[in-house]
Coordinates of C-alpha atoms and ligand atoms in Angstrom, one line a residue:
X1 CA 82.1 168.8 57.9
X2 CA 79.5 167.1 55.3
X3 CA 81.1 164.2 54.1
X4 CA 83.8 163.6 51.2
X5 CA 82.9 160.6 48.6
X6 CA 86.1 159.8 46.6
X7 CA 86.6 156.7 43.9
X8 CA 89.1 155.6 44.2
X9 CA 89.2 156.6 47.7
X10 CA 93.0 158.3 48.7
X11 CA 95.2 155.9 51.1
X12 CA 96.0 159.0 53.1
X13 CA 93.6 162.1 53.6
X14 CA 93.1 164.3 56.1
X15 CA 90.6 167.0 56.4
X16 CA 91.0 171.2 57.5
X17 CA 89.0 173.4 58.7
X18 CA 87.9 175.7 55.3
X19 CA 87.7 175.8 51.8
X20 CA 89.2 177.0 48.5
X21 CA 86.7 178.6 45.9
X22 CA 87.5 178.9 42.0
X23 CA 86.3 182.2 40.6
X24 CA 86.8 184.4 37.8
X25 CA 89.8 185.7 39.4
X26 CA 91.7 182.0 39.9
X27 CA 95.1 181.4 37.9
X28 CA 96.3 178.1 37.3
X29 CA 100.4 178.0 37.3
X30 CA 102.0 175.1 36.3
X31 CA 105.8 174.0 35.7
X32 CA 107.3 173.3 32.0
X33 CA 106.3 169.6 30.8
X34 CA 103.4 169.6 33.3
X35 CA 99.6 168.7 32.1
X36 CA 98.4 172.3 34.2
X37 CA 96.4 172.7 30.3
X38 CA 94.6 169.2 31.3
X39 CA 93.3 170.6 34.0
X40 CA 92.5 173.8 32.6
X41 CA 91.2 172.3 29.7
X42 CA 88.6 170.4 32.7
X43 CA 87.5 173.0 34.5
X44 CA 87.0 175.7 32.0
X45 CA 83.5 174.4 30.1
X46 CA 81.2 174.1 33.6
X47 CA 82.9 176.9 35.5
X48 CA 83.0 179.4 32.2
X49 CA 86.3 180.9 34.0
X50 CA 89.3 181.8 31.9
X51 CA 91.8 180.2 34.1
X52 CA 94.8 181.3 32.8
X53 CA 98.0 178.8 32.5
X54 CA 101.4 180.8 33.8
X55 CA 104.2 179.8 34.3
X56 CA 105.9 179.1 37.7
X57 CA 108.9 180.3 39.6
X58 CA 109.4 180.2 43.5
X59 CA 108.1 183.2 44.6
X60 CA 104.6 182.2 42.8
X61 CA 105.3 179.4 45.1
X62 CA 105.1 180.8 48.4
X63 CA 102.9 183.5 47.5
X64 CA 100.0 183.4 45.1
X65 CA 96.8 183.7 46.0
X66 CA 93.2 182.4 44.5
X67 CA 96.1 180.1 42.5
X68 CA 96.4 176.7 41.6
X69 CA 100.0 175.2 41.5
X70 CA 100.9 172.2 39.5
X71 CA 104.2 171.4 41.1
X72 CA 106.5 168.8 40.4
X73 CA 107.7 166.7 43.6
X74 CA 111.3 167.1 44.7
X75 CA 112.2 163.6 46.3
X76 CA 111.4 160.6 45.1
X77 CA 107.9 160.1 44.2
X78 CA 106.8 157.4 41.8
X79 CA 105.5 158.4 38.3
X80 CA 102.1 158.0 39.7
X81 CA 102.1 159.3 43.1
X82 CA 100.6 163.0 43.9
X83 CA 99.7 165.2 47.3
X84 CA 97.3 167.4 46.8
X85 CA 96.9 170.2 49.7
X86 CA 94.0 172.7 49.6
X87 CA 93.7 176.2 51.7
X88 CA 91.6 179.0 51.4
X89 CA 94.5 180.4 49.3
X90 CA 95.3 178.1 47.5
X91 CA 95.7 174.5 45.9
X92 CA 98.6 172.5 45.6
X93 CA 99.5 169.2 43.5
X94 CA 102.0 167.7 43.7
X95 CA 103.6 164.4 41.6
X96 CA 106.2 162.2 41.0
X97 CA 105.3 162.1 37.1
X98 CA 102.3 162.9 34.5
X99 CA 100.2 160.0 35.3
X100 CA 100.5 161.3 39.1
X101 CA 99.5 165.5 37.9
X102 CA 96.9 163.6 35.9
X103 CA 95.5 161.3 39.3
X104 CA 95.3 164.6 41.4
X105 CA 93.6 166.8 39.1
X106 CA 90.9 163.7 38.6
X107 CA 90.7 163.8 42.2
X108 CA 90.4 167.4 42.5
X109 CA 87.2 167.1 40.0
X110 CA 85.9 165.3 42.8
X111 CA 86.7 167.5 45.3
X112 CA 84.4 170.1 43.4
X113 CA 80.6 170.5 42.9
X114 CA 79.4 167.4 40.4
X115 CA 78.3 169.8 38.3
X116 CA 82.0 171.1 37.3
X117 CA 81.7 167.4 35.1
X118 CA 79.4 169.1 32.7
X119 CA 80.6 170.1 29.2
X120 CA 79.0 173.7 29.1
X121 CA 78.4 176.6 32.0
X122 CA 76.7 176.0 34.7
X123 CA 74.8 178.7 36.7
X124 CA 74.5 179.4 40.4
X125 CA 77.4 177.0 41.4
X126 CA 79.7 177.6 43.8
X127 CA 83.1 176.3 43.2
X128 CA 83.9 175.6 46.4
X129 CA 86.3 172.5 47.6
X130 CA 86.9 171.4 51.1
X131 CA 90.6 172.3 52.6
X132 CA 92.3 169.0 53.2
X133 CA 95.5 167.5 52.3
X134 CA 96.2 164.2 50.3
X135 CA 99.1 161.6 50.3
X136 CA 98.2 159.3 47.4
X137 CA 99.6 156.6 45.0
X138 CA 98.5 153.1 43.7
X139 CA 98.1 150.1 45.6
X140 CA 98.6 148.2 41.8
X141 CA 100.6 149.1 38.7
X142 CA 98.0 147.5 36.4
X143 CA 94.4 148.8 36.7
X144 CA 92.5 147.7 33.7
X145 CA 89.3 147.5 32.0
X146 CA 88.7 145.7 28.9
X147 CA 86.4 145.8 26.3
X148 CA 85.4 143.5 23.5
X149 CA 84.8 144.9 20.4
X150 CA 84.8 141.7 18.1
X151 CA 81.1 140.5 19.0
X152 CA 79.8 144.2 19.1
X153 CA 81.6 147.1 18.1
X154 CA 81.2 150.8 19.1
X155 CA 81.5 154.3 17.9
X156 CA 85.6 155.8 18.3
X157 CA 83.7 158.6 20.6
X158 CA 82.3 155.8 22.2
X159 CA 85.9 154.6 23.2
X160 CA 86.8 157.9 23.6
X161 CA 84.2 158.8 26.2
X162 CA 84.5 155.6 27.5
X163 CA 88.7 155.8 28.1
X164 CA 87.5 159.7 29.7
X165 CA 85.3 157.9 31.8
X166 CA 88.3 155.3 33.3
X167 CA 90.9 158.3 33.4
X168 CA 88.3 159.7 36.1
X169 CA 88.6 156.3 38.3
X170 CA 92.3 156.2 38.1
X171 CA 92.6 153.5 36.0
X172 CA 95.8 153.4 33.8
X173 CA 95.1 150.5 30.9
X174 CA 92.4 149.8 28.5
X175 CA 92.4 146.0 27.2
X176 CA 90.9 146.3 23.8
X177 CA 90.1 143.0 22.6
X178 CA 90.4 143.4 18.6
X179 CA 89.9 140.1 17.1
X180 CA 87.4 137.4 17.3
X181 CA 85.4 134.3 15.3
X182 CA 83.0 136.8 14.4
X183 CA 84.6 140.1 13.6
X184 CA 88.1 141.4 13.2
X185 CA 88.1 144.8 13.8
X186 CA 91.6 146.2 13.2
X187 CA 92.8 147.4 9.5
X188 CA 95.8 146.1 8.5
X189 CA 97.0 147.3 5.4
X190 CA 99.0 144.4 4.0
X191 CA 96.3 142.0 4.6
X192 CA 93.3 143.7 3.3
X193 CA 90.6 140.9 3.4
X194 CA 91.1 140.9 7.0
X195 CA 88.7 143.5 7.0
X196 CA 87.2 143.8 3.6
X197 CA 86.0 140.2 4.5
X198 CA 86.8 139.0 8.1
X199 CA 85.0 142.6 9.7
X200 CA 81.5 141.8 8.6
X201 CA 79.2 138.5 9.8
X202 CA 76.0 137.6 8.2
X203 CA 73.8 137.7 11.1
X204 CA 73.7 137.7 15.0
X205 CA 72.2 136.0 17.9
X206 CA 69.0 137.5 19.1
X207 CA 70.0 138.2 22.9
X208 CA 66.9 136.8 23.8
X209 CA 66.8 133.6 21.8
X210 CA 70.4 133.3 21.1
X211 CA 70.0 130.3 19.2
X212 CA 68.0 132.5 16.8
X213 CA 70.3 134.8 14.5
X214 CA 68.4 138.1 13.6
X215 CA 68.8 137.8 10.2
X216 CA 70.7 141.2 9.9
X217 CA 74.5 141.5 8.2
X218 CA 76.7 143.2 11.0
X219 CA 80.2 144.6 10.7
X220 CA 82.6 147.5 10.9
X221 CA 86.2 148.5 11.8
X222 CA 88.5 151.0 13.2
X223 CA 91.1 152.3 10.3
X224 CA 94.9 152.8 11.9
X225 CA 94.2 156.5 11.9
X226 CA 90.9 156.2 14.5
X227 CA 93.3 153.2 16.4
X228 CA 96.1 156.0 17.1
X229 CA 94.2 158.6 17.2
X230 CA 92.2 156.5 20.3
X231 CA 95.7 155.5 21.7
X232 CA 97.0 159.7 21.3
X233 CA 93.5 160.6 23.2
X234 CA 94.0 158.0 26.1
X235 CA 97.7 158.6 26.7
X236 CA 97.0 162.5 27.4
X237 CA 94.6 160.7 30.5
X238 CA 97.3 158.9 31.1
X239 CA 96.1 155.4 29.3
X240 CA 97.8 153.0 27.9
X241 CA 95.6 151.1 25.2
X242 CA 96.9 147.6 25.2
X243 CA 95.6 145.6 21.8
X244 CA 94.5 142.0 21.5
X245 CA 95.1 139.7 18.7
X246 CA 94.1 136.3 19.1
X247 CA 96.2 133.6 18.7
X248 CA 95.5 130.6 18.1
X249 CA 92.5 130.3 18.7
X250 CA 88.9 133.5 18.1
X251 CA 91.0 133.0 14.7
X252 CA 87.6 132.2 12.2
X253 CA 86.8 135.8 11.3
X254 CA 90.8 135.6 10.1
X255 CA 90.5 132.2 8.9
X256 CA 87.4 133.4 6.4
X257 CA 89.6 135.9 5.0
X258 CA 92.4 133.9 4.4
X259 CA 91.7 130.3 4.6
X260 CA 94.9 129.2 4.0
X261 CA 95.8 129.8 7.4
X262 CA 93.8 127.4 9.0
X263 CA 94.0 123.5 9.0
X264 CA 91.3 122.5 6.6
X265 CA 92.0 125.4 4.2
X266 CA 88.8 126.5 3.0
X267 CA 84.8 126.5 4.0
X268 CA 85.0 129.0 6.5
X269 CA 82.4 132.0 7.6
X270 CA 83.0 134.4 10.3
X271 CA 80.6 132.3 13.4
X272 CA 77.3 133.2 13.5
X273 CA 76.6 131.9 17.4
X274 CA 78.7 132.7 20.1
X275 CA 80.3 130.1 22.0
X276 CA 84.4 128.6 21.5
X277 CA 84.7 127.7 17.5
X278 CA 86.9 124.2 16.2
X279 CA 89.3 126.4 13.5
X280 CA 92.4 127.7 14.8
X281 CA 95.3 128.9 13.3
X282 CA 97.3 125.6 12.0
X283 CA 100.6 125.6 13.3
X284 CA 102.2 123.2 11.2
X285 CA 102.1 126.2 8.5
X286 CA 105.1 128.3 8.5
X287 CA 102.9 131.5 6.2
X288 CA 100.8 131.6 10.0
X289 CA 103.9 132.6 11.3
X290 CA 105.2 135.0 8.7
X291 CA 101.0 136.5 8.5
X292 CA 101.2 136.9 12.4
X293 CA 104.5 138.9 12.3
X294 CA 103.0 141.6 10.0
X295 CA 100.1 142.1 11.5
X296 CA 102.1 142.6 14.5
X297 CA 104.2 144.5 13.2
X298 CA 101.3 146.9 12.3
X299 CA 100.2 146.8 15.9
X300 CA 103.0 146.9 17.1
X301 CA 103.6 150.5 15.2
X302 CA 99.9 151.5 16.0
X303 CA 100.4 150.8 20.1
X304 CA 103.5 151.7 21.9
X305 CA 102.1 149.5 24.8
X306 CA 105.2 147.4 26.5
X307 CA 102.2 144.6 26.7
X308 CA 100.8 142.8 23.6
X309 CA 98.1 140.6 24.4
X310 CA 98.0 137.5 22.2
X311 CA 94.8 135.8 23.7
X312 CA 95.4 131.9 24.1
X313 CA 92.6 131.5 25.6
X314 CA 90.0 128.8 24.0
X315 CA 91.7 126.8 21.5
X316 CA 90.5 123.5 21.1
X317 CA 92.7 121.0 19.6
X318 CA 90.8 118.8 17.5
X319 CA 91.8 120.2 13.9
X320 CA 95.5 119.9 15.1
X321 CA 95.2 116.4 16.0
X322 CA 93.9 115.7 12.5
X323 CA 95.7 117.9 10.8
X324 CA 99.3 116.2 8.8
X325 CA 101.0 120.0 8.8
X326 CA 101.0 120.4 12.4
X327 CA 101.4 116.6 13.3
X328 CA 104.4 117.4 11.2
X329 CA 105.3 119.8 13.3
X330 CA 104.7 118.1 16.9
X331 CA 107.4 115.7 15.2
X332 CA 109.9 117.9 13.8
X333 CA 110.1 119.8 17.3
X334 CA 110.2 116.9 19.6
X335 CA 106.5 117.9 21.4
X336 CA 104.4 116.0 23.0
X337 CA 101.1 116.3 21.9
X338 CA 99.1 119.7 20.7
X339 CA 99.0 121.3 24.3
X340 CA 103.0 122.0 23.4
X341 CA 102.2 122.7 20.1
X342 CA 100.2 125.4 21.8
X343 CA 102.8 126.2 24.0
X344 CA 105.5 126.3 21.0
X345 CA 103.1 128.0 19.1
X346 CA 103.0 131.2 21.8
X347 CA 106.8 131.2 22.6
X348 CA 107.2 131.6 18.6
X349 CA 105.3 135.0 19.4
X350 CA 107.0 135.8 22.3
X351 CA 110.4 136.1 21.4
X352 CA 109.1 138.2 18.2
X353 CA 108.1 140.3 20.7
X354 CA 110.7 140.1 22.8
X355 CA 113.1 141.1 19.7
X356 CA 111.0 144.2 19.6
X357 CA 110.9 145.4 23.4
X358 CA 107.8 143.9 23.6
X359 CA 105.9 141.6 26.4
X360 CA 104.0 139.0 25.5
X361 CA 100.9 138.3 28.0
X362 CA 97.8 136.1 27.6
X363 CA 95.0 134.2 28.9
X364 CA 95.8 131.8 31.5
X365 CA 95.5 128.8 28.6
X366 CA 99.3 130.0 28.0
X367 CA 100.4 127.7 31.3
X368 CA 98.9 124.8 29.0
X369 CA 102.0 122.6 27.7
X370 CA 104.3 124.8 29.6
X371 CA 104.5 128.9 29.8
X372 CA 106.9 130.5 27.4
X373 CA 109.6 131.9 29.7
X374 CA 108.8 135.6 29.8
X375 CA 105.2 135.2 29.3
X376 CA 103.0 137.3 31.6
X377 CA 99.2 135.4 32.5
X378 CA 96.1 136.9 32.6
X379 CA 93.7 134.7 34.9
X380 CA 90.6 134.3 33.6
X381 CA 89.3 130.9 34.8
X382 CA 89.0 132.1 38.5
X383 CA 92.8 132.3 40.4
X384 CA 94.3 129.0 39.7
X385 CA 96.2 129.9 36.6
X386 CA 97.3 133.3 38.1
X387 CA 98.5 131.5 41.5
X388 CA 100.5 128.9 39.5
X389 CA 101.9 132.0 37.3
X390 CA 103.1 133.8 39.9
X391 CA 104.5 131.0 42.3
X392 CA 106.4 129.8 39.1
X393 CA 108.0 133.9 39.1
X394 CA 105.7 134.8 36.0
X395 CA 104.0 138.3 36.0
X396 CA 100.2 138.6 36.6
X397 CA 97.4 140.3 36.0
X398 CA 94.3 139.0 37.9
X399 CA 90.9 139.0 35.9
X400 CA 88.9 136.0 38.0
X401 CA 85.8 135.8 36.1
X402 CA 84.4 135.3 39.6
X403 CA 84.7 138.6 40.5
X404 CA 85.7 140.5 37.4
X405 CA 83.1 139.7 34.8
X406 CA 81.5 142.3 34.4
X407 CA 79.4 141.1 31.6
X408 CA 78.1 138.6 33.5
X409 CA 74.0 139.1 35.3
X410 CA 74.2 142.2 38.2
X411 CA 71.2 140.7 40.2
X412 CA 70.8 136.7 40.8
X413 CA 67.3 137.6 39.6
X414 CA 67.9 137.3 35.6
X415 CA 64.5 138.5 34.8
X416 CA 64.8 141.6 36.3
X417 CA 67.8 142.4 33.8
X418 CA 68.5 142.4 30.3
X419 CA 69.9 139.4 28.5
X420 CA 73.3 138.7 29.8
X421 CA 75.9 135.2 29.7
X422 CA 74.3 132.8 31.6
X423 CA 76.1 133.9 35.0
X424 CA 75.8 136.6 38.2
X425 CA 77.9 138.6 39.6
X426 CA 76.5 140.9 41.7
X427 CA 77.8 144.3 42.9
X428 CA 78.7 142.8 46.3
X429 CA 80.4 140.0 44.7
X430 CA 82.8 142.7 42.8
X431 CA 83.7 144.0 46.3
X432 CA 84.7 141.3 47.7
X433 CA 87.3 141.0 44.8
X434 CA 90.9 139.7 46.7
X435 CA 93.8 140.9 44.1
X436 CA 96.2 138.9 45.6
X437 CA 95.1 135.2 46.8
X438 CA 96.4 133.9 50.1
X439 CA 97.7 130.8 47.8
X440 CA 100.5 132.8 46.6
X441 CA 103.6 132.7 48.0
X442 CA 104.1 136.5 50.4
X443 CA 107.6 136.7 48.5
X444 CA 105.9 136.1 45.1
X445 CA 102.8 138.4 45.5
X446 CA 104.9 141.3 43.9
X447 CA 104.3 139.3 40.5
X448 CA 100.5 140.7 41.1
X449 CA 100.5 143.5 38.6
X450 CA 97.0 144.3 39.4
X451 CA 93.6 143.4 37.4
X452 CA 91.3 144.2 35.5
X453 CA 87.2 144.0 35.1
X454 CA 86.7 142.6 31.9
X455 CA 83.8 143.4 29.3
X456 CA 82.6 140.7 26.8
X457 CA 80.2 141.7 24.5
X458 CA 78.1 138.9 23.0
X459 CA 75.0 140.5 24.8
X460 CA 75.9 144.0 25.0
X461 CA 74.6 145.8 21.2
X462 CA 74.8 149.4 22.5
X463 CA 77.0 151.9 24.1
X464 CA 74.7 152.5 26.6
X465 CA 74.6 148.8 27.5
X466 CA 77.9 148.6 27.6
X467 CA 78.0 151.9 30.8
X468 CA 75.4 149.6 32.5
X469 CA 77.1 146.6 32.7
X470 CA 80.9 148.5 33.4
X471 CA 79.3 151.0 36.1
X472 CA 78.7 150.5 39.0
X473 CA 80.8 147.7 39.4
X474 CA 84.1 149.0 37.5
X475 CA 84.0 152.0 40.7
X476 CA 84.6 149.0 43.2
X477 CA 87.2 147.4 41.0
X478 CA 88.8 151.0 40.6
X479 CA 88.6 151.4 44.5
X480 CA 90.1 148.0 45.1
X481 CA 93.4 148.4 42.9
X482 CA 93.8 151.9 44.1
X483 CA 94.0 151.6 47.8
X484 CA 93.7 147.4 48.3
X485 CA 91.4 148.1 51.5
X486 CA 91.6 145.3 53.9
X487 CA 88.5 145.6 55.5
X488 CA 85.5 145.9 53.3
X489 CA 81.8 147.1 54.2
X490 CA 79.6 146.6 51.7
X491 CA 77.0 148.9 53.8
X492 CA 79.6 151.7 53.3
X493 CA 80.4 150.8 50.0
X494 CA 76.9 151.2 48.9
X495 CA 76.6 154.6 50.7
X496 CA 79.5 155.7 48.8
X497 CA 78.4 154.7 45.4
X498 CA 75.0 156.2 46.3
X499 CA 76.7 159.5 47.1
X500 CA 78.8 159.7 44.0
X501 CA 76.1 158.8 41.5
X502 CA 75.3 162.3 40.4
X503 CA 79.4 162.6 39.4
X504 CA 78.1 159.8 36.7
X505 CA 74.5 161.3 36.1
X506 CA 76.3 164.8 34.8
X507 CA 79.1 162.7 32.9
X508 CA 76.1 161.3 31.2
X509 CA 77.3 157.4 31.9
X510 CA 74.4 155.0 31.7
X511 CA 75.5 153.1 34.9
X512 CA 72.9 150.4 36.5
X513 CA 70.8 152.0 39.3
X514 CA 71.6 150.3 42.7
X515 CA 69.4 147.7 44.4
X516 CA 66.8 149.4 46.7
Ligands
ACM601 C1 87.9 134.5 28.1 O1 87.0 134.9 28.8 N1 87.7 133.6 27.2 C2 89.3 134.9 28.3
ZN602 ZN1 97.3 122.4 11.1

């Protein structure tokens, strides 16, 4: 049998002698509330097949032939668990939930020619698939890529294509990282300058020279309507869009537009370098507070997401150590120096969000000055934060820049590649990627959610640039959080890759050619 390439590879699948083929003649049937139109609405442009959706009833069941049978699982499955059984009659999925129709009919895309991946007809294909029968569900709960639209932004069918693109690897969460120093990029309506001022910086590094600026005005931002209508367009792939807003710190591009919210109170511009900037939110200012709760409350109505992310991450201290309103503040709350202002400063968040059914997570600058008490840490700054998180019973989401940066170089030769952060991590390095460190505790480890690969932008000006640098090394972060293999050939995993890059080639994903 010629061999199956699969990302994220099943845990459980076992081959048969046979195959199904698609035709003309193939029905799809499909139980009420069941996405049987997603995977209609997949394989109709390549195959050119009407593929009519019917209903389905038992004897369809036992019976049908040349059929495709969206079935939900009687037992208890998890919401993202799916079988998937083909025979040369027919094929069978199988789930606990949505998100587990939505996993088998991504993996029964694979299954199929690469070419069923293109958006119009394709002649002299085949549509054959291999009889086999699948047993699958998610090592991790969180499998996430993030993406930073603050230092570069990109086209909504950009993010569309690129949400379409993670749907395909299984993952389940898109980290979109709204606000920084040098752009804000979300409208909200009762805070107009936000983007009428705070969306658009004067100039940008050359990536080259980045202590040059190009001279050139840059800006932009997604209205609420192109927001929901990404968050409507990932949730039928079964994605949930989680939105950023920084706190306190990546504040200056809100700090320009409303000065008043910062410690000095005026003189600001949106940064013009990249780097970690001095102005912060002052939180010895009680309108901070009441500004941060409606702008939240706008997100909040734009992303059902159960996780806010509120950054953290980066805040130096030095305006709050000169600064009367929030030594005030140190005083009046009995802290003991800024990093529990910090500290005070995110639990004032958190139980806003809390109030709302919301959880608050961060970057792992949140365990500075003490972690507020439901908080949920995103480890950034290798493991360390994460172990400490976990061991202390705190949710995590592990995003070790050391093997999940994936802006960072893809070759430890930097002249070979385009102008990246001044750091490697190389395809190899990705694979090796351990979700759950031996440090933590075995009875603690189920406070690993997952992780994430994450996608920082201050080099990456295009769409296309932003596919190089996510692919290939998101497919080995996908493979890891789907089926946590312990044993890991990088030989193999190369073969693999190798094997599945026409799937990307007809998708029409930019991804970085492997190493010869
Ligand atoms: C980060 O990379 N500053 C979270
Ligand atoms: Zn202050």
């Amino acid at each position: 049998m010629p061999e199956l390439t699969l990302f994220p590879q099943p845990q459980h699948l076992q081959r048969k002698p046979g195959a199904f083929t698609v035709n003309a003649h193939t029905r799809i049937f499909a139980a009420d509330g069941v996405p049987g139109d997603m995977l209609a609405g997949y394989l109709r442009p390549a195959t050119g097949f009407g593929l009519p959706l019917h209903p389905l009833d038992d004897d369809i069941l036992a019976d049908a032939l040349n059929a495709i049978l969206l079935v939900p699982a009687d037992g208890d499955m998890a919401d993202e668990a799916y079988s998937l059984d083909v025979s040369p009659e027919r094929v069978s999925l199988r789930a606990g939930g949505r998100a587990g129709f939505l996993h088998a009919i991504q993996t029964l895309r694979q299954l199929l020619p690469p070419q069923i991946l293109a958006d119009a007809p394709q002649d002299g294909v085949t549509w054959t698939m291999p009889c086999l029968s699948i047993s699958d569900a998610p090592a991790f709960a969180w499998r996430g890529l993030h993406l930073d639209v603050g230092r570069h932004m990109f086209p909504v069918d950009f993010i569309k294509k690129f949400i379409d693109t993670m749907a395909f690897y299984k993952f389940n969460t898109f980290h979109w990282h709204l606000t920084e120093d040098q752009g804000w990029r979300l409208e909200i309506k009762k805070y107009p300058r936000l983007t009428e001022v705070g969306a658009f910086r004067a100039e940008t590094p050359i990536p080259a020279t980045p202590k040059q600026g190009d001279g050139k005005p840059y800006g932009g931002f997604y209205t609420q309507d192109e927001a929901r209508e990404i968050v409507a367009h990932a949730a039928d792939r079964g994605i949930t869009v989680m939105p950023e807003i920084e706190v306190p710190g990546h504040a200056r591009a809100a700090l320009t537009a409303y000065p008043e919210l910062g410690c000095v109170g005026e003189g600001y511009q949106l940064r013009r370098t990249w780097g970690i900037d001095p102005d912060i939110y002052c939180a010895g200012e009680d309108r901070v507070f009441s500004f941060l709760a409606d702008v939240f409350e706008e997100t909040l109505d734009i992303f059902p997401s159960e996780f806010i992310h509120i950054g953290g991450d980066e805040a130096p201290k030095q305006r709050w150590a000169a600064c009367p309103k929030c030594q005030a503040r140190i005083k009046a709350e009995g802290l003991a120096d800024e990093d529990e202002l910090q500290s005070w400063f995110i639990r004032q968040i958190e139980s806003w969000l809390n109030e709302r059914g919301r959880r608050l997570i961060g970057w792992d600058e949140i365990l500075e000055g003490g972690l507020a008490p439901n908080a949920t840490v995103m480890s950034w700054r290798g493991s360390d934060g994460g172990i400490a998180a976990a061991n202390a019973g705190h949710d995590v989401v592990m995003t070790p820049n050391t093997y999940c940066y994936l802006d960072y170089y893809q070759h430890e030769d930097w002249t070979r590649e385009p102008p990246a952060i001044a750091s490697t991590l190389t395809l190899e390095q990705t694979w090796q990627f351990a979700v759950i460190p031996e440090a933590i505790a075995a009875n603690k480890a189920g406070h690993i959610l997952g992780g994430q690969g994450n996608i920082w932008t201050e080099y990456i000006p295009s769409t296309d640039h932003v596919e190089y640098m996510a692919f290939p090394r998101a497919i080995a972060l996908a493979d890891i959080l789907w089926n946590h293999p312990r044993e890991r050939s990088y030989d193999a995993l190369v073969q693999r890759v190798h094997a599945h890059l026409p799937c990307l080639d007809i998708l029409g994903v930019n991804y970085r050619p492997l190493d010869d």
